[in-house]
Amino acid sequence: EAAVTQSPRNKVAVTGGKVTLSCNQTNNHNNMYWYRQDTGHGLRLIHYSYGAGSTEKGDIPDGYKASRPSQENFSLILELATPSQTSVYFCASGPGQGDERLFFGHGTKLSVL
Amino acid sequence: QQQVRQSPQSLTVWEGETAILNCSYEDSTFDYFPWYWQFPRESPALLIAIRPVSNKKEDGRFTIFFNKREKKLSLHITDSQPGDSATYFCAVDTNAYKVIFGKGTHLHVLP
């Protein structure tokens, strides 16, 4: 099973500050994803990637940037954090190439004060 | 635009009963329909999935029934156990691995 590691596990940020959430996967999966989970909204897709150097906008990309510098790493960047971005963020990876399964990390709880 | 809808939002059944969770989707071109479950304080994990070439997929006590014409599917959990209490997400692969989730159904199985 794919190992997806997120860091940090918890983060408290100030409004207007820059926040970077990191994700690393060790199973050589092509696709990586960032979701946020909020009560009443389920899991909403922010950005995803098909491989190193690629990023695609999901359904709620505003206020977020993504970076995929390598096959293993996928970062989510909040340039100017706002309280509305307080949430639990999940990174996931997937093999691609006909295999649509997703493997999730343990999540990052972000609080923007 | 909500591409995946789930109902009910919350469901309570007694141990041993069959729980039925419903899902509908917008686009008839979607071709992969996974269900994920998530236990409290844990991350989502794949439970079972189906492709439109089939109208039924079974894995132990978990069965997906798929109606392509009506763009609906349901997850049936037979002989429900308290350990099945979790949030269940219906998802779709909308286009080239863009995976979208519904809002989830909270299932409570009472002993």
Short mmCIF file of C-alpha atoms in Angstrom, two decimals:
data_model
loop_
_atom_site.label_atom_id
_atom_site.label_comp_id
_atom_site.label_asym_id
_atom_site.label_seq_id
_atom_site.Cartn_x
_atom_site.Cartn_y
_atom_site.Cartn_z
CA GLU A 1 0.00 0.00 0.00
CA ALA A 2 1.16 3.49 -0.86
CA ALA A 3 2.71 5.54 1.91
CA VAL A 4 1.56 9.14 1.85
CA THR A 5 3.06 11.42 4.47
CA GLN A 6 1.85 14.92 5.20
CA SER A 7 3.60 17.61 7.20
CA PRO A 8 2.91 19.29 9.47
CA ARG A 9 0.15 17.35 11.27
CA ASN A 10 -1.15 20.55 12.86
CA LYS A 11 -0.55 24.17 11.94
CA VAL A 12 -1.69 27.47 13.42
CA ALA A 13 -1.21 30.46 11.13
CA VAL A 14 -2.04 34.14 11.26
CA THR A 15 -4.28 35.89 8.78
CA GLY A 16 -2.23 37.21 5.88
CA GLY A 17 0.66 34.86 6.50
CA LYS A 18 2.08 32.32 4.06
CA VAL A 19 1.43 28.63 4.72
CA THR A 20 2.96 25.65 2.95
CA LEU A 21 1.57 22.16 3.41
CA SER A 22 3.79 19.34 2.23
CA CYS A 23 3.03 15.86 0.97
CA ASN A 24 5.41 13.02 0.14
CA GLN A 25 4.56 9.65 -1.38
CA THR A 26 6.93 6.72 -1.69
CA ASN A 27 5.07 4.42 -4.07
CA ASN A 28 5.97 6.15 -7.32
CA HIS A 29 2.37 7.09 -8.10
CA ASN A 30 1.78 9.41 -11.05
CA ASN A 31 -1.16 11.37 -9.65
CA MET A 32 -1.36 13.45 -6.50
CA TYR A 33 -4.23 15.45 -5.02
CA TRP A 34 -5.05 18.05 -2.39
CA TYR A 35 -8.52 18.03 -0.79
CA ARG A 36 -10.00 19.98 2.07
CA GLN A 37 -12.61 18.52 4.38
CA ASP A 38 -15.19 20.65 6.15
CA THR A 39 -18.34 19.64 7.98
CA GLY A 40 -21.25 19.66 5.57
CA HIS A 41 -19.07 19.81 2.47
CA GLY A 42 -17.36 16.46 2.34
CA LEU A 43 -14.05 16.36 0.47
CA ARG A 44 -13.47 19.15 -2.03
CA LEU A 45 -10.70 19.03 -4.64
CA ILE A 46 -8.32 21.99 -4.60
CA HIS A 47 -5.50 21.01 -6.96
CA TYR A 48 -4.16 17.83 -8.49
CA SER A 49 -1.20 16.72 -10.56
CA TYR A 50 -0.40 14.11 -13.19
CA GLY A 51 3.33 14.10 -12.56
CA ALA A 52 6.38 16.19 -11.85
CA GLY A 53 6.00 19.72 -13.15
CA SER A 54 2.23 19.48 -13.70
CA THR A 55 -0.54 21.05 -11.65
CA GLU A 56 -4.26 21.20 -12.45
CA LYS A 57 -7.01 23.25 -10.84
CA GLY A 58 -9.67 21.37 -8.97
CA ASP A 59 -13.10 22.66 -8.01
CA ILE A 60 -11.99 25.21 -5.38
CA PRO A 61 -8.53 26.51 -6.38
CA ASP A 62 -8.99 30.17 -5.43
CA GLY A 63 -6.55 31.25 -2.72
CA TYR A 64 -4.33 28.20 -3.21
CA LYS A 65 -1.30 27.35 -5.32
CA ALA A 66 0.24 23.93 -5.84
CA SER A 67 3.71 22.76 -6.71
CA ARG A 68 4.91 19.33 -7.90
CA PRO A 69 8.69 19.56 -8.09
CA SER A 70 9.21 15.80 -8.22
CA GLN A 71 7.28 12.53 -8.53
CA GLU A 72 7.33 12.16 -4.74
CA ASN A 73 6.41 15.65 -3.54
CA PHE A 74 3.31 17.81 -3.90
CA SER A 75 2.90 21.03 -1.92
CA LEU A 76 -0.09 23.25 -1.27
CA ILE A 77 0.67 26.92 -0.77
CA LEU A 78 -1.54 29.55 0.82
CA GLU A 79 0.13 32.87 -0.04
CA LEU A 80 -2.21 34.99 2.08
CA ALA A 81 -3.99 32.76 4.57
CA THR A 82 -7.52 33.69 5.63
CA PRO A 83 -9.72 32.32 8.45
CA SER A 84 -12.01 30.73 5.81
CA GLN A 85 -9.10 28.42 4.96
CA THR A 86 -9.25 26.84 8.41
CA SER A 87 -9.87 23.19 7.61
CA VAL A 88 -8.45 19.69 7.50
CA TYR A 89 -6.37 19.15 4.38
CA PHE A 90 -5.81 15.71 2.89
CA CYS A 91 -3.20 14.77 0.35
CA ALA A 92 -3.74 11.67 -1.76
CA SER A 93 -1.83 9.79 -4.41
CA GLY A 94 -3.00 7.46 -7.13
CA PRO A 95 -1.26 5.17 -9.60
CA GLY A 96 -3.02 6.41 -12.75
CA GLN A 97 -2.53 4.36 -15.93
CA GLY A 98 -5.95 2.77 -15.65
CA ASP A 99 -5.90 2.50 -11.85
CA GLU A 100 -8.09 5.20 -10.29
CA ARG A 101 -7.60 4.24 -6.64
CA LEU A 102 -6.59 6.98 -4.21
CA PHE A 103 -4.45 6.55 -1.11
CA PHE A 104 -4.76 9.27 1.48
CA GLY A 105 -2.36 10.78 3.95
CA HIS A 106 -3.33 11.29 7.59
CA GLY A 107 -4.37 14.91 7.09
CA THR A 108 -3.17 18.32 8.25
CA LYS A 109 -5.34 20.38 10.57
CA LEU A 110 -4.86 24.06 9.74
CA SER A 111 -6.20 26.87 11.88
CA VAL A 112 -5.92 30.43 10.57
CA LEU A 113 -6.44 33.00 13.31
CA GLN B 1 -22.59 22.62 -9.52
CA GLN B 2 -22.77 19.51 -7.41
CA GLN B 3 -21.77 16.62 -9.61
CA VAL B 4 -22.24 13.92 -6.99
CA ARG B 5 -25.17 13.87 -4.58
CA GLN B 6 -25.55 11.54 -1.62
CA SER B 7 -28.51 10.70 0.57
CA PRO B 8 -29.37 10.46 3.32
CA GLN B 9 -27.01 12.81 5.11
CA SER B 10 -27.23 10.60 8.19
CA LEU B 11 -28.52 7.06 8.70
CA THR B 12 -29.04 5.01 11.84
CA VAL B 13 -29.69 1.27 11.74
CA TRP B 14 -29.68 -1.55 14.26
CA GLU B 15 -27.02 -4.22 14.27
CA GLY B 16 -27.95 -6.95 11.79
CA GLU B 17 -30.07 -4.69 9.55
CA THR B 18 -29.26 -3.68 5.99
CA ALA B 19 -28.08 -0.11 5.50
CA ILE B 20 -28.74 1.49 2.11
CA LEU B 21 -26.76 4.54 1.05
CA ASN B 22 -27.67 6.38 -2.12
CA CYS B 23 -25.68 8.32 -4.69
CA SER B 24 -26.53 10.10 -7.95
CA TYR B 25 -24.36 11.84 -10.49
CA GLU B 26 -24.70 14.38 -13.29
CA ASP B 27 -22.62 13.25 -16.24
CA SER B 28 -23.29 10.02 -18.09
CA THR B 29 -19.66 9.91 -19.30
CA PHE B 30 -18.29 9.18 -15.81
CA ASP B 31 -16.80 5.70 -15.84
CA TYR B 32 -15.51 4.84 -12.40
CA PHE B 33 -17.48 4.97 -9.16
CA PRO B 34 -15.64 4.24 -5.92
CA TRP B 35 -16.98 4.35 -2.39
CA TYR B 36 -14.62 5.45 0.36
CA TRP B 37 -15.20 5.15 4.09
CA GLN B 38 -13.77 7.27 6.84
CA PHE B 39 -13.71 6.44 10.54
CA PRO B 40 -13.53 9.24 13.12
CA ARG B 41 -10.10 10.90 13.28
CA GLU B 42 -8.83 8.81 10.37
CA SER B 43 -8.31 9.42 6.67
CA PRO B 44 -10.62 8.11 3.92
CA ALA B 45 -9.89 4.68 2.49
CA LEU B 46 -11.21 2.85 -0.56
CA LEU B 47 -14.00 0.40 0.29
CA ILE B 48 -15.37 -0.84 -3.03
CA ALA B 49 -15.73 0.44 -6.60
CA ILE B 50 -17.69 -0.28 -9.80
CA ARG B 51 -17.47 0.51 -13.50
CA PRO B 52 -20.58 1.06 -15.69
CA VAL B 53 -20.03 -2.21 -17.57
CA SER B 54 -21.45 -3.91 -14.48
CA ASN B 55 -24.70 -3.24 -12.61
CA LYS B 56 -23.60 -4.96 -9.44
CA LYS B 57 -20.37 -5.34 -7.49
CA GLU B 58 -20.16 -7.42 -4.34
CA ASP B 59 -17.46 -7.68 -1.69
CA GLY B 60 -18.52 -9.58 1.39
CA ARG B 61 -21.31 -7.67 3.13
CA PHE B 62 -20.89 -4.66 0.83
CA THR B 63 -22.70 -4.47 -2.53
CA ILE B 64 -22.95 -1.66 -5.06
CA PHE B 65 -26.05 -1.59 -7.26
CA PHE B 66 -25.64 0.59 -10.35
CA ASN B 67 -28.35 2.03 -12.61
CA LYS B 68 -26.68 3.68 -15.57
CA ARG B 69 -29.93 4.84 -17.19
CA GLU B 70 -31.00 6.74 -14.09
CA LYS B 71 -27.43 7.77 -13.16
CA LYS B 72 -27.86 6.37 -9.69
CA LEU B 73 -26.05 3.90 -7.52
CA SER B 74 -26.45 2.59 -4.03
CA LEU B 75 -24.28 0.89 -1.45
CA HIS B 76 -25.96 -1.89 0.53
CA ILE B 77 -24.37 -3.06 3.76
CA THR B 78 -25.98 -6.29 4.92
CA ASP B 79 -25.82 -7.57 8.50
CA SER B 80 -24.59 -4.15 9.64
CA GLN B 81 -22.11 -4.15 12.54
CA PRO B 82 -21.26 -1.38 15.03
CA GLY B 83 -17.77 -1.38 13.51
CA ASP B 84 -19.32 -0.24 10.21
CA SER B 85 -20.18 3.11 11.81
CA ALA B 86 -18.35 5.64 9.66
CA THR B 87 -18.84 8.29 7.01
CA TYR B 88 -19.28 6.86 3.53
CA PHE B 89 -18.35 8.89 0.47
CA CYS B 90 -19.52 8.21 -3.05
CA ALA B 91 -17.02 9.48 -5.63
CA VAL B 92 -16.58 9.65 -9.39
CA ASP B 93 -13.64 9.96 -11.71
CA THR B 94 -14.97 12.82 -13.82
CA ASN B 95 -12.25 13.08 -16.44
CA ALA B 96 -8.77 11.63 -16.57
CA TYR B 97 -8.29 10.99 -12.87
CA LYS B 98 -10.04 14.11 -11.58
CA VAL B 99 -11.80 12.46 -8.62
CA ILE B 100 -14.78 14.25 -7.08
CA PHE B 101 -16.50 13.26 -3.84
CA GLY B 102 -20.04 13.64 -2.56
CA LYS B 103 -20.73 15.20 0.81
CA GLY B 104 -20.97 11.85 2.55
CA THR B 105 -23.45 9.80 4.57
CA HIS B 106 -22.86 9.37 8.29
CA LEU B 107 -23.81 5.80 9.22
CA HIS B 108 -24.49 4.85 12.83
CA VAL B 109 -25.00 1.19 13.65
CA LEU B 110 -26.55 0.64 17.07
CA PRO B 111 -25.78 -2.56 19.01
#
